[in-house]
Short mmCIF file of C-alpha atoms and ligand atoms in Angstrom, two decimals:
data_model
loop_
_atom_site.label_atom_id
_atom_site.label_comp_id
_atom_site.label_asym_id
_atom_site.label_seq_id
_atom_site.Cartn_x
_atom_site.Cartn_y
_atom_site.Cartn_z
CA MET A 1143 16.01 113.46 28.03
CA SER A 1144 12.53 112.77 26.77
CA LEU A 1145 9.96 115.52 26.51
CA GLN A 1146 6.60 115.41 28.23
CA PRO A 1147 4.21 114.25 25.52
CA LEU A 1148 1.77 116.98 24.63
CA LEU A 1149 -1.06 117.26 22.21
CA PHE A 1150 -1.18 120.55 20.38
CA ASP A 1151 -3.46 122.01 17.82
CA VAL A 1152 -1.32 123.03 14.85
CA GLU A 1153 -2.38 126.68 14.72
CA SER A 1154 -1.65 127.09 18.42
CA PHE A 1155 1.61 125.27 17.93
CA GLN A 1156 2.64 127.72 15.26
CA GLU A 1157 1.79 130.57 17.62
CA THR A 1158 3.70 129.07 20.56
CA THR A 1159 6.88 128.49 18.58
CA ASN A 1160 7.33 132.28 18.43
CA THR A 1161 8.35 132.12 14.81
CA ILE A 1162 6.40 133.30 11.83
CA PRO A 1163 5.48 130.17 9.89
CA TYR A 1164 7.68 130.66 6.87
CA LEU A 1165 6.55 129.79 3.43
CA ILE A 1166 8.89 127.61 1.46
CA PRO A 1167 7.99 127.59 -2.24
CA THR A 1168 6.98 124.16 -3.50
CA GLU A 1169 5.16 122.99 -6.62
CA GLY A 1170 2.82 120.12 -7.24
CA ILE A 1171 -0.35 118.71 -8.73
CA LYS A 1172 -3.72 118.45 -6.99
CA TYR A 1173 -3.39 115.27 -4.96
CA ALA A 1174 -5.47 113.35 -2.44
CA GLY A 1175 -3.66 113.64 0.90
CA SER A 1176 -1.17 116.32 -0.19
CA LYS A 1177 0.51 117.83 2.86
CA LEU A 1178 0.99 121.27 1.32
CA LYS A 1179 -0.72 123.04 4.25
CA LEU A 1180 1.31 121.11 6.80
CA ILE A 1181 4.74 122.01 5.46
CA PRO A 1182 5.42 124.97 7.80
CA THR A 1183 4.36 122.83 10.77
CA ILE A 1184 6.51 119.89 9.76
CA LEU A 1185 9.51 122.18 9.39
CA GLU A 1186 8.87 123.86 12.74
CA LEU A 1187 8.42 120.56 14.48
CA ILE A 1188 11.69 119.07 13.27
CA ARG A 1189 13.78 122.26 13.47
CA PRO A 1190 14.96 121.71 17.08
CA LEU A 1191 16.12 118.17 16.29
CA GLU A 1192 19.70 117.54 15.34
CA ILE A 1193 19.07 115.96 11.99
CA LYS A 1194 20.55 116.03 8.54
CA THR A 1195 19.23 113.05 6.57
CA VAL A 1196 15.49 112.69 6.05
CA LEU A 1197 13.37 110.03 4.36
CA ASP A 1198 10.11 111.16 2.75
CA GLY A 1199 8.81 107.62 2.34
CA PHE A 1200 5.43 108.28 0.67
CA ALA A 1201 6.38 111.42 -1.21
CA GLY A 1202 3.30 111.81 -3.50
CA THR A 1203 3.47 115.32 -4.95
CA THR A 1204 7.01 115.63 -3.45
CA ARG A 1205 6.06 118.98 -1.93
CA VAL A 1206 7.36 117.85 1.49
CA SER A 1207 10.56 116.54 -0.14
CA GLN A 1208 11.04 119.87 -1.92
CA ALA A 1209 10.50 121.85 1.29
CA LEU A 1210 12.92 119.62 3.21
CA ALA A 1211 15.56 119.95 0.48
CA ARG A 1212 15.09 123.72 0.38
CA SER A 1213 15.55 123.80 4.17
CA GLY A 1214 18.98 122.21 3.96
CA TYR A 1215 18.20 118.57 4.72
CA GLN A 1216 19.52 115.71 2.63
CA VAL A 1217 16.43 113.97 1.32
CA HIS A 1218 15.58 110.45 0.21
CA SER A 1219 12.29 110.86 -1.67
CA ASN A 1220 10.45 107.60 -2.30
CA ASP A 1221 7.04 106.58 -3.53
CA VAL A 1222 5.72 103.45 -5.21
CA SER A 1223 3.99 105.64 -7.83
CA LYS A 1224 5.93 106.42 -10.98
CA TRP A 1225 4.74 110.03 -11.27
CA SER A 1226 6.05 110.82 -7.79
CA SER A 1227 9.60 109.67 -8.54
CA THR A 1228 9.42 111.56 -11.85
CA PHE A 1229 8.58 114.75 -9.92
CA ALA A 1230 11.27 114.03 -7.31
CA SER A 1231 13.89 113.46 -9.98
CA CYS A 1232 12.92 116.79 -11.57
CA TYR A 1233 12.82 118.87 -8.39
CA LEU A 1234 15.69 117.27 -6.46
CA GLU A 1235 18.12 115.96 -9.05
CA ALA A 1236 18.04 118.21 -12.13
CA GLN A 1237 21.37 119.96 -12.63
CA ALA A 1238 21.26 121.69 -16.02
CA PRO A 1239 20.93 125.50 -16.22
CA LEU A 1240 17.36 126.77 -16.21
CA SER A 1241 17.97 128.34 -19.64
CA TYR A 1242 18.51 124.82 -21.04
CA TYR A 1243 15.09 123.68 -19.80
CA GLN A 1244 13.50 126.97 -20.87
CA GLU A 1245 14.69 126.46 -24.43
CA HIS A 1246 13.22 122.96 -24.60
CA ILE A 1247 9.97 124.06 -23.00
CA ASP A 1248 9.59 127.02 -25.35
CA ALA A 1249 10.00 124.60 -28.26
CA LEU A 1250 7.50 122.12 -26.77
CA ASN A 1251 4.96 124.91 -26.35
CA GLN A 1252 5.28 125.52 -30.09
CA SER A 1253 4.68 121.86 -31.13
CA ALA A 1254 1.92 121.46 -33.69
CA PRO A 1255 -1.06 119.51 -32.23
CA ILE A 1256 -1.66 115.97 -33.47
CA TYR A 1257 -4.54 113.56 -32.95
CA GLY A 1258 -2.93 110.50 -31.34
CA TRP A 1259 -3.36 107.89 -28.60
CA TYR A 1260 -4.04 110.38 -25.76
CA SER A 1261 -6.66 112.25 -27.80
CA GLU A 1262 -8.35 108.99 -28.69
CA HIS A 1263 -8.71 107.92 -25.04
CA TYR A 1264 -8.71 111.08 -22.90
CA GLY A 1265 -9.86 114.01 -25.03
CA CYS A 1266 -13.06 115.16 -26.64
CA LEU A 1267 -14.59 118.17 -28.32
CA PRO A 1268 -16.44 120.54 -25.95
CA GLU A 1269 -19.80 119.64 -27.53
CA ASP A 1270 -19.21 115.85 -27.22
CA LEU A 1271 -18.87 115.55 -23.44
CA HIS A 1272 -22.38 114.05 -23.25
CA LEU A 1273 -21.14 111.12 -25.39
CA HIS A 1274 -18.27 110.16 -23.05
CA LYS A 1275 -16.86 111.97 -20.03
CA ARG A 1276 -13.23 112.90 -20.58
CA PRO A 1277 -10.54 114.57 -18.43
CA TRP A 1278 -9.35 117.10 -21.03
CA GLN A 1279 -10.60 119.03 -24.00
CA LEU A 1280 -9.43 117.70 -27.37
CA LYS A 1281 -7.36 120.81 -28.15
CA ASN A 1282 -5.25 120.03 -25.07
CA THR A 1283 -4.90 116.25 -25.59
CA MET A 1284 -3.76 117.02 -29.15
CA ARG A 1285 -1.02 119.17 -27.62
CA LEU A 1286 -0.31 116.36 -25.12
CA ASP A 1287 0.05 113.89 -28.00
CA ALA A 1288 2.48 116.16 -29.81
CA ILE A 1289 4.52 117.17 -26.76
CA ARG A 1290 4.86 113.67 -25.29
CA GLN A 1291 6.02 112.32 -28.64
CA GLU A 1292 8.55 115.14 -28.97
CA ILE A 1293 9.94 114.54 -25.45
CA ASP A 1294 10.73 110.93 -26.45
CA ARG A 1295 12.22 112.03 -29.74
CA LEU A 1296 14.65 114.37 -27.95
CA GLN A 1297 16.32 111.39 -26.20
CA LEU A 1298 17.56 113.48 -23.25
CA ASN A 1299 19.10 111.91 -20.19
CA LYS A 1300 16.50 110.51 -17.77
CA THR A 1301 16.62 113.42 -15.30
CA ASP A 1302 16.19 116.08 -17.98
CA GLU A 1303 13.38 114.05 -19.53
CA ASN A 1304 11.75 113.95 -16.07
CA VAL A 1305 11.89 117.76 -15.93
CA LEU A 1306 9.96 118.02 -19.21
CA VAL A 1307 7.45 115.32 -18.22
CA THR A 1308 6.88 117.04 -14.85
CA SER A 1309 6.32 120.32 -16.66
CA LEU A 1310 3.79 118.58 -18.94
CA ILE A 1311 1.90 116.95 -16.04
CA ASN A 1312 1.84 120.24 -14.09
CA ALA A 1313 0.37 121.94 -17.17
CA LEU A 1314 -2.26 119.21 -17.63
CA ASP A 1315 -3.26 119.46 -13.96
CA VAL A 1316 -4.37 123.07 -14.39
CA VAL A 1317 -6.60 122.44 -17.43
CA ASP A 1318 -8.23 119.19 -16.21
CA ASN A 1319 -11.90 118.34 -15.97
CA THR A 1320 -11.76 116.34 -12.74
CA MET A 1321 -12.38 116.59 -9.01
CA GLY A 1322 -8.64 116.20 -8.42
CA HIS A 1323 -8.21 112.60 -9.52
CA TYR A 1324 -8.83 110.43 -12.60
CA ALA A 1325 -11.17 107.83 -11.10
CA SER A 1326 -14.07 109.87 -12.52
CA TYR A 1327 -14.46 112.88 -14.77
CA LEU A 1328 -16.84 115.82 -14.50
CA ARG A 1329 -20.18 115.88 -16.31
CA GLU A 1330 -19.83 119.57 -17.28
CA TRP A 1331 -16.55 121.09 -18.48
CA SER A 1332 -14.73 122.90 -15.67
CA THR A 1333 -13.88 126.53 -16.43
CA ARG A 1334 -10.15 125.76 -16.35
CA SER A 1335 -10.48 123.02 -18.98
CA TYR A 1336 -11.13 125.72 -21.64
CA ASN A 1337 -7.66 127.21 -21.05
CA ASP A 1338 -4.79 126.29 -23.33
CA LEU A 1339 -2.13 123.88 -22.16
CA HIS A 1340 1.02 125.84 -21.37
CA LEU A 1341 4.25 124.35 -20.05
CA LYS A 1342 6.50 126.20 -17.60
CA VAL A 1343 9.96 125.39 -16.29
CA PRO A 1344 9.47 123.63 -12.93
CA ASN A 1345 10.79 125.38 -9.83
CA ILE A 1346 13.78 123.08 -9.41
CA VAL A 1347 15.44 122.99 -5.98
CA ARG A 1348 19.11 123.93 -6.12
CA SER A 1349 20.82 122.83 -2.94
CA GLN A 1350 24.24 121.80 -1.66
CA GLU A 1351 23.08 118.31 -0.76
CA LYS A 1352 22.92 115.34 -3.08
CA HIS A 1353 19.43 113.90 -2.77
CA PHE A 1354 18.26 110.38 -3.46
CA VAL A 1355 15.13 109.32 -5.37
CA THR A 1356 13.55 105.86 -5.48
CA ASN A 1357 10.39 104.41 -6.95
CA GLN A 1358 9.81 101.39 -4.75
CA SER A 1359 7.51 99.95 -2.20
CA ILE A 1360 8.61 101.48 1.10
CA PHE A 1361 9.89 98.21 2.55
CA ASP A 1362 12.28 97.80 -0.39
CA ALA A 1363 13.25 101.48 -0.39
CA ILE A 1364 14.48 101.46 3.22
CA GLN A 1365 16.58 98.29 2.85
CA GLY A 1366 20.14 99.05 3.95
CA GLN A 1367 19.39 102.76 4.55
CA SER A 1368 19.44 104.76 7.76
CA TYR A 1369 18.19 108.26 8.45
CA ASP A 1370 18.08 110.83 11.18
CA LEU A 1371 14.35 111.27 10.55
CA ALA A 1372 11.77 109.28 8.60
CA TYR A 1373 8.64 111.18 7.56
CA LEU A 1374 5.89 108.65 6.86
CA ASP A 1375 2.65 109.70 5.20
CA PRO A 1376 1.02 106.43 4.12
CA PRO A 1377 -2.31 106.34 2.26
CA TYR A 1378 -5.24 106.94 4.56
CA GLY A 1379 -7.46 104.16 3.32
CA SER A 1380 -10.97 104.30 4.67
CA ASN A 1381 -12.86 103.04 7.66
CA ASN A 1382 -15.89 102.52 5.51
CA GLU A 1383 -16.36 98.75 5.20
CA LYS A 1384 -18.53 99.19 2.12
CA MET A 1385 -16.04 101.24 0.14
CA PRO A 1386 -14.27 99.02 -2.37
CA PRO A 1387 -10.50 99.31 -2.22
CA SER A 1388 -10.23 100.49 -5.83
CA ARG A 1389 -11.88 103.79 -4.82
CA ILE A 1390 -9.10 104.80 -2.48
CA ARG A 1391 -6.06 103.62 -4.34
CA TYR A 1392 -3.46 105.95 -5.80
CA ALA A 1393 -2.73 103.67 -8.80
CA SER A 1394 -6.35 104.03 -9.89
CA TYR A 1395 -6.68 107.72 -8.97
CA TYR A 1396 -3.70 108.88 -11.04
CA HIS A 1397 -3.37 106.09 -13.63
CA VAL A 1398 -3.00 108.49 -16.56
CA TYR A 1399 0.04 110.20 -15.00
CA LYS A 1400 1.84 106.85 -14.92
CA THR A 1401 1.02 106.46 -18.61
CA ILE A 1402 2.37 109.93 -19.40
CA CYS A 1403 5.59 109.15 -17.49
CA LEU A 1404 6.11 105.84 -19.28
CA ASN A 1405 4.43 106.79 -22.56
CA ASP A 1406 3.76 103.08 -23.02
CA LYS A 1407 0.21 103.30 -24.46
CA PRO A 1408 -1.05 100.48 -22.24
CA GLU A 1409 -4.16 98.37 -22.57
CA LEU A 1410 -7.07 100.24 -20.94
CA PHE A 1411 -10.30 99.19 -19.28
CA GLY A 1412 -13.44 100.68 -17.72
CA LYS A 1413 -15.33 103.93 -18.19
CA VAL A 1414 -12.44 106.24 -17.31
CA ASN A 1415 -9.90 104.32 -19.42
CA ARG A 1416 -7.66 103.14 -16.61
CA ARG A 1417 -4.44 101.33 -17.44
CA ILE A 1418 -4.76 97.60 -16.94
CA ASP A 1419 -1.98 97.43 -14.34
CA SER A 1420 -3.89 99.81 -12.06
CA LYS A 1421 -6.31 96.97 -11.27
CA ASP A 1422 -6.48 96.05 -7.58
CA THR A 1423 -5.04 92.63 -8.28
CA LEU A 1424 -1.99 93.99 -10.12
CA SER A 1425 -0.90 97.00 -8.04
CA TYR A 1426 -1.23 96.12 -4.39
CA SER A 1427 -0.13 98.15 -1.38
CA PRO A 1428 -0.73 96.81 2.16
CA PHE A 1429 -1.21 100.42 3.30
CA GLU A 1430 -4.27 100.66 1.04
CA ASP A 1431 -5.72 97.32 2.15
CA PHE A 1432 -9.14 97.61 3.76
CA ARG A 1433 -9.29 94.06 5.16
CA LYS A 1434 -8.39 92.49 8.50
CA ASP A 1435 -5.96 89.59 8.92
CA GLU A 1436 -6.79 86.27 10.59
CA ALA A 1437 -6.02 87.75 14.01
CA GLY A 1438 -8.61 90.48 13.40
CA ARG A 1439 -6.10 93.29 12.91
CA PHE A 1440 -6.29 95.67 9.98
CA ILE A 1441 -3.64 94.79 7.39
CA ALA A 1442 -2.88 98.50 6.97
CA VAL A 1443 -2.21 98.87 10.70
CA ASN A 1444 0.14 95.90 10.61
CA ALA A 1445 1.99 97.50 7.71
CA ILE A 1446 2.41 100.77 9.62
CA ALA A 1447 3.61 98.86 12.69
CA GLN A 1448 6.09 96.83 10.66
CA LEU A 1449 7.38 99.94 8.94
CA ILE A 1450 7.88 101.94 12.14
CA GLN A 1451 9.68 98.97 13.62
CA ASN A 1452 11.92 98.33 10.59
CA VAL A 1453 12.88 101.82 9.48
CA GLN A 1454 16.39 102.70 10.66
CA ALA A 1455 15.81 106.23 11.90
CA ARG A 1456 16.39 108.08 15.14
CA TYR A 1457 13.09 109.94 14.79
CA VAL A 1458 9.87 109.03 13.01
CA LEU A 1459 7.30 111.64 12.05
CA LEU A 1460 4.02 109.93 11.17
CA SER A 1461 1.03 111.57 9.48
CA TYR A 1462 -2.23 109.93 10.36
CA SER A 1463 -5.89 110.62 9.60
CA SER A 1464 -8.76 109.39 11.73
CA GLY A 1465 -10.56 108.44 8.52
CA GLY A 1466 -7.76 105.94 7.99
CA ARG A 1467 -7.53 102.24 8.61
CA ALA A 1468 -5.49 102.36 11.78
CA THR A 1469 -7.63 102.59 14.85
CA ALA A 1470 -6.37 105.10 17.37
CA GLU A 1471 -5.78 102.59 20.19
CA GLU A 1472 -3.84 100.27 17.93
CA LEU A 1473 -1.69 103.07 16.60
CA GLU A 1474 -1.02 104.34 20.11
CA ASN A 1475 0.27 100.89 21.06
CA VAL A 1476 2.46 100.67 17.98
CA LEU A 1477 4.03 104.02 18.79
CA HIS A 1478 4.61 103.21 22.47
CA GLU A 1479 6.16 99.86 21.61
CA ASN A 1480 8.71 101.54 19.38
CA GLY A 1481 9.90 104.51 21.39
CA THR A 1482 8.95 107.76 23.10
CA ILE A 1483 6.27 110.00 21.70
CA LEU A 1484 7.78 113.49 21.78
CA ASN A 1485 4.81 115.32 20.34
CA ILE A 1486 1.34 114.86 18.94
CA LEU A 1487 -0.14 117.61 16.83
CA LYS A 1488 -3.77 117.73 15.86
CA ILE A 1489 -4.26 119.50 12.60
CA ASN A 1490 -7.20 121.82 12.77
CA TYR A 1491 -7.32 124.17 9.85
CA LYS A 1492 -10.58 125.88 10.80
CA GLN A 1493 -11.12 126.01 14.58
CA ASN A 1494 -8.51 127.19 17.00
CA VAL A 1495 -8.79 124.64 19.79
CA MET A 1496 -6.16 123.56 22.19
CA ALA A 1497 -7.93 123.48 25.52
CA GLY A 1498 -7.79 120.35 27.64
CA MET A 1499 -5.64 118.24 25.37
CA GLN A 1500 -2.60 117.72 27.53
CA TRP A 1501 -1.99 114.00 27.39
CA THR A 1502 -1.36 111.52 24.67
CA LYS A 1503 -4.54 109.58 25.36
CA ASP A 1504 -6.58 112.68 24.52
CA TRP A 1505 -5.89 112.24 20.84
CA ILE A 1506 -7.67 108.87 20.92
CA ARG A 1507 -10.88 110.56 22.09
CA ASP A 1508 -10.48 113.16 19.36
CA SER A 1509 -9.79 110.62 16.66
CA GLU A 1510 -13.27 109.17 17.06
CA LYS A 1511 -14.45 112.09 14.94
CA PRO A 1512 -13.94 111.57 11.21
CA HIS A 1513 -11.33 113.45 9.18
CA GLN A 1514 -9.07 114.47 12.05
CA GLU A 1515 -5.45 114.67 11.03
CA PHE A 1516 -2.53 114.13 13.38
CA LEU A 1517 1.24 114.31 13.32
CA PHE A 1518 3.18 112.08 15.72
CA LEU A 1519 6.83 112.68 16.48
CA LEU A 1520 8.46 109.58 17.86
CA GLU A 1521 12.00 109.07 19.13
CA LYS A 1522 12.78 105.45 18.45
CA LYS A 1523 14.19 103.15 21.09
C1 LIG B 946 -1.03 110.43 1.50
S1 LIG B 946 -0.13 110.21 0.00
C2 LIG B 946 1.35 111.11 0.30
C3 LIG B 946 1.18 112.58 0.06
C4 LIG B 946 2.47 113.36 0.16
N1 LIG B 946 2.99 113.42 1.51
C5 LIG B 946 2.26 114.76 -0.36
O1 LIG B 946 2.35 115.74 0.41
O2 LIG B 946 1.97 114.90 -1.56
C6 LIG B 946 0.35 108.54 0.09
C7 LIG B 946 1.35 108.09 -0.98
O3 LIG B 946 1.72 106.74 -0.67
C8 LIG B 946 2.09 106.10 -1.87
N2 LIG B 946 2.15 104.64 -1.58
C9 LIG B 946 1.13 103.76 -1.43
N3 LIG B 946 1.60 102.56 -1.07
C10 LIG B 946 2.95 102.67 -0.98
C11 LIG B 946 4.00 101.76 -0.66
N4 LIG B 946 3.74 100.49 -0.33
N5 LIG B 946 5.27 102.22 -0.67
C12 LIG B 946 5.55 103.51 -1.00
N6 LIG B 946 4.60 104.41 -1.33
C13 LIG B 946 3.32 104.01 -1.31
C14 LIG B 946 1.04 106.55 -2.87
O4 LIG B 946 1.51 106.43 -4.18
C15 LIG B 946 0.83 108.02 -2.41
O5 LIG B 946 1.60 108.89 -3.21
#
């Protein structure tokens, strides 16, 4: 039986479910498009469904993956970005006792600072920020140099190494001098950048299920897999024709995290010292494409359509922002072509509006306003 499609505002939805939105502990860096605030809603929305296996196809911070794993689902966490699969491996796969990680992290916190490759390219003395803008103070990049070198020297298995690298990136995130990404750095030191880098043991999920982590483009990751539910949170892109694609791309926003994961000291370019493979021409995602194809359709919309069609899942939960590439009408068609829309939620963190939005078409009117976020629950044909 299919449900009558309804459009709810998230806050009202949480009230009408008669359950207190529960807080599942998750950890993660500051990240463009992080769904931290949506986690209780996502969990409420999928709770009535009979599902066990869930794909988090664009996992980013992996906060949604962590919450799903903590809620008893078996999770496949995938993202094309290296840092995301490093986090997922840490939070979903690490098996060693916490005391084992604590011992290593205590030792890393004691490492003597050294001036190395990271300090050269990403650190500077507090008084030198006017010479070149940098994401961290030198005292902290000198710790980064020492700690990253020590992690390699330890030669742990890959998962345990990922735990230490995640701990290092989490620690760097709270002493950074950025607006939440590394495509530009602040002119004046942020207050937090004066703090000392301090690593903590990540809050690893311990669950009965064996989870699965991949670091692939989504179309490769879903090959030969099937799920009860696929949660899809592709990059938003931008409707602004004038915005160059490099400004909205994850590879360029978080380039330095890839370097810390790989510790490969890559060739760098540009004012913010981006790794060379973060160039638009070298790391391409159709979901971040701002252009139209020959038929006049946005390439990003085509990618979403192709993905919804190809993913082997009974249910699809799609996150979508009205600032994104997909136009509302086009997306509506894609969803209808592929199944039955069970629910549409409009995320409204500030106002509490629900009135008059009873039918699916109403979301299209609403999506004309910028920065509206929606969740679509689709039962596939
Ligand atoms: C909106 S963010 C996801 C945020 C995530 N749900 C969270 O809560 O942190 C979009 C993610 O898509 C990833 N991405 C971009 N193109 C991709 C592709 N072709 N396949 C898989 N992941 C991709 C980016 O690396 C980014 O992490």
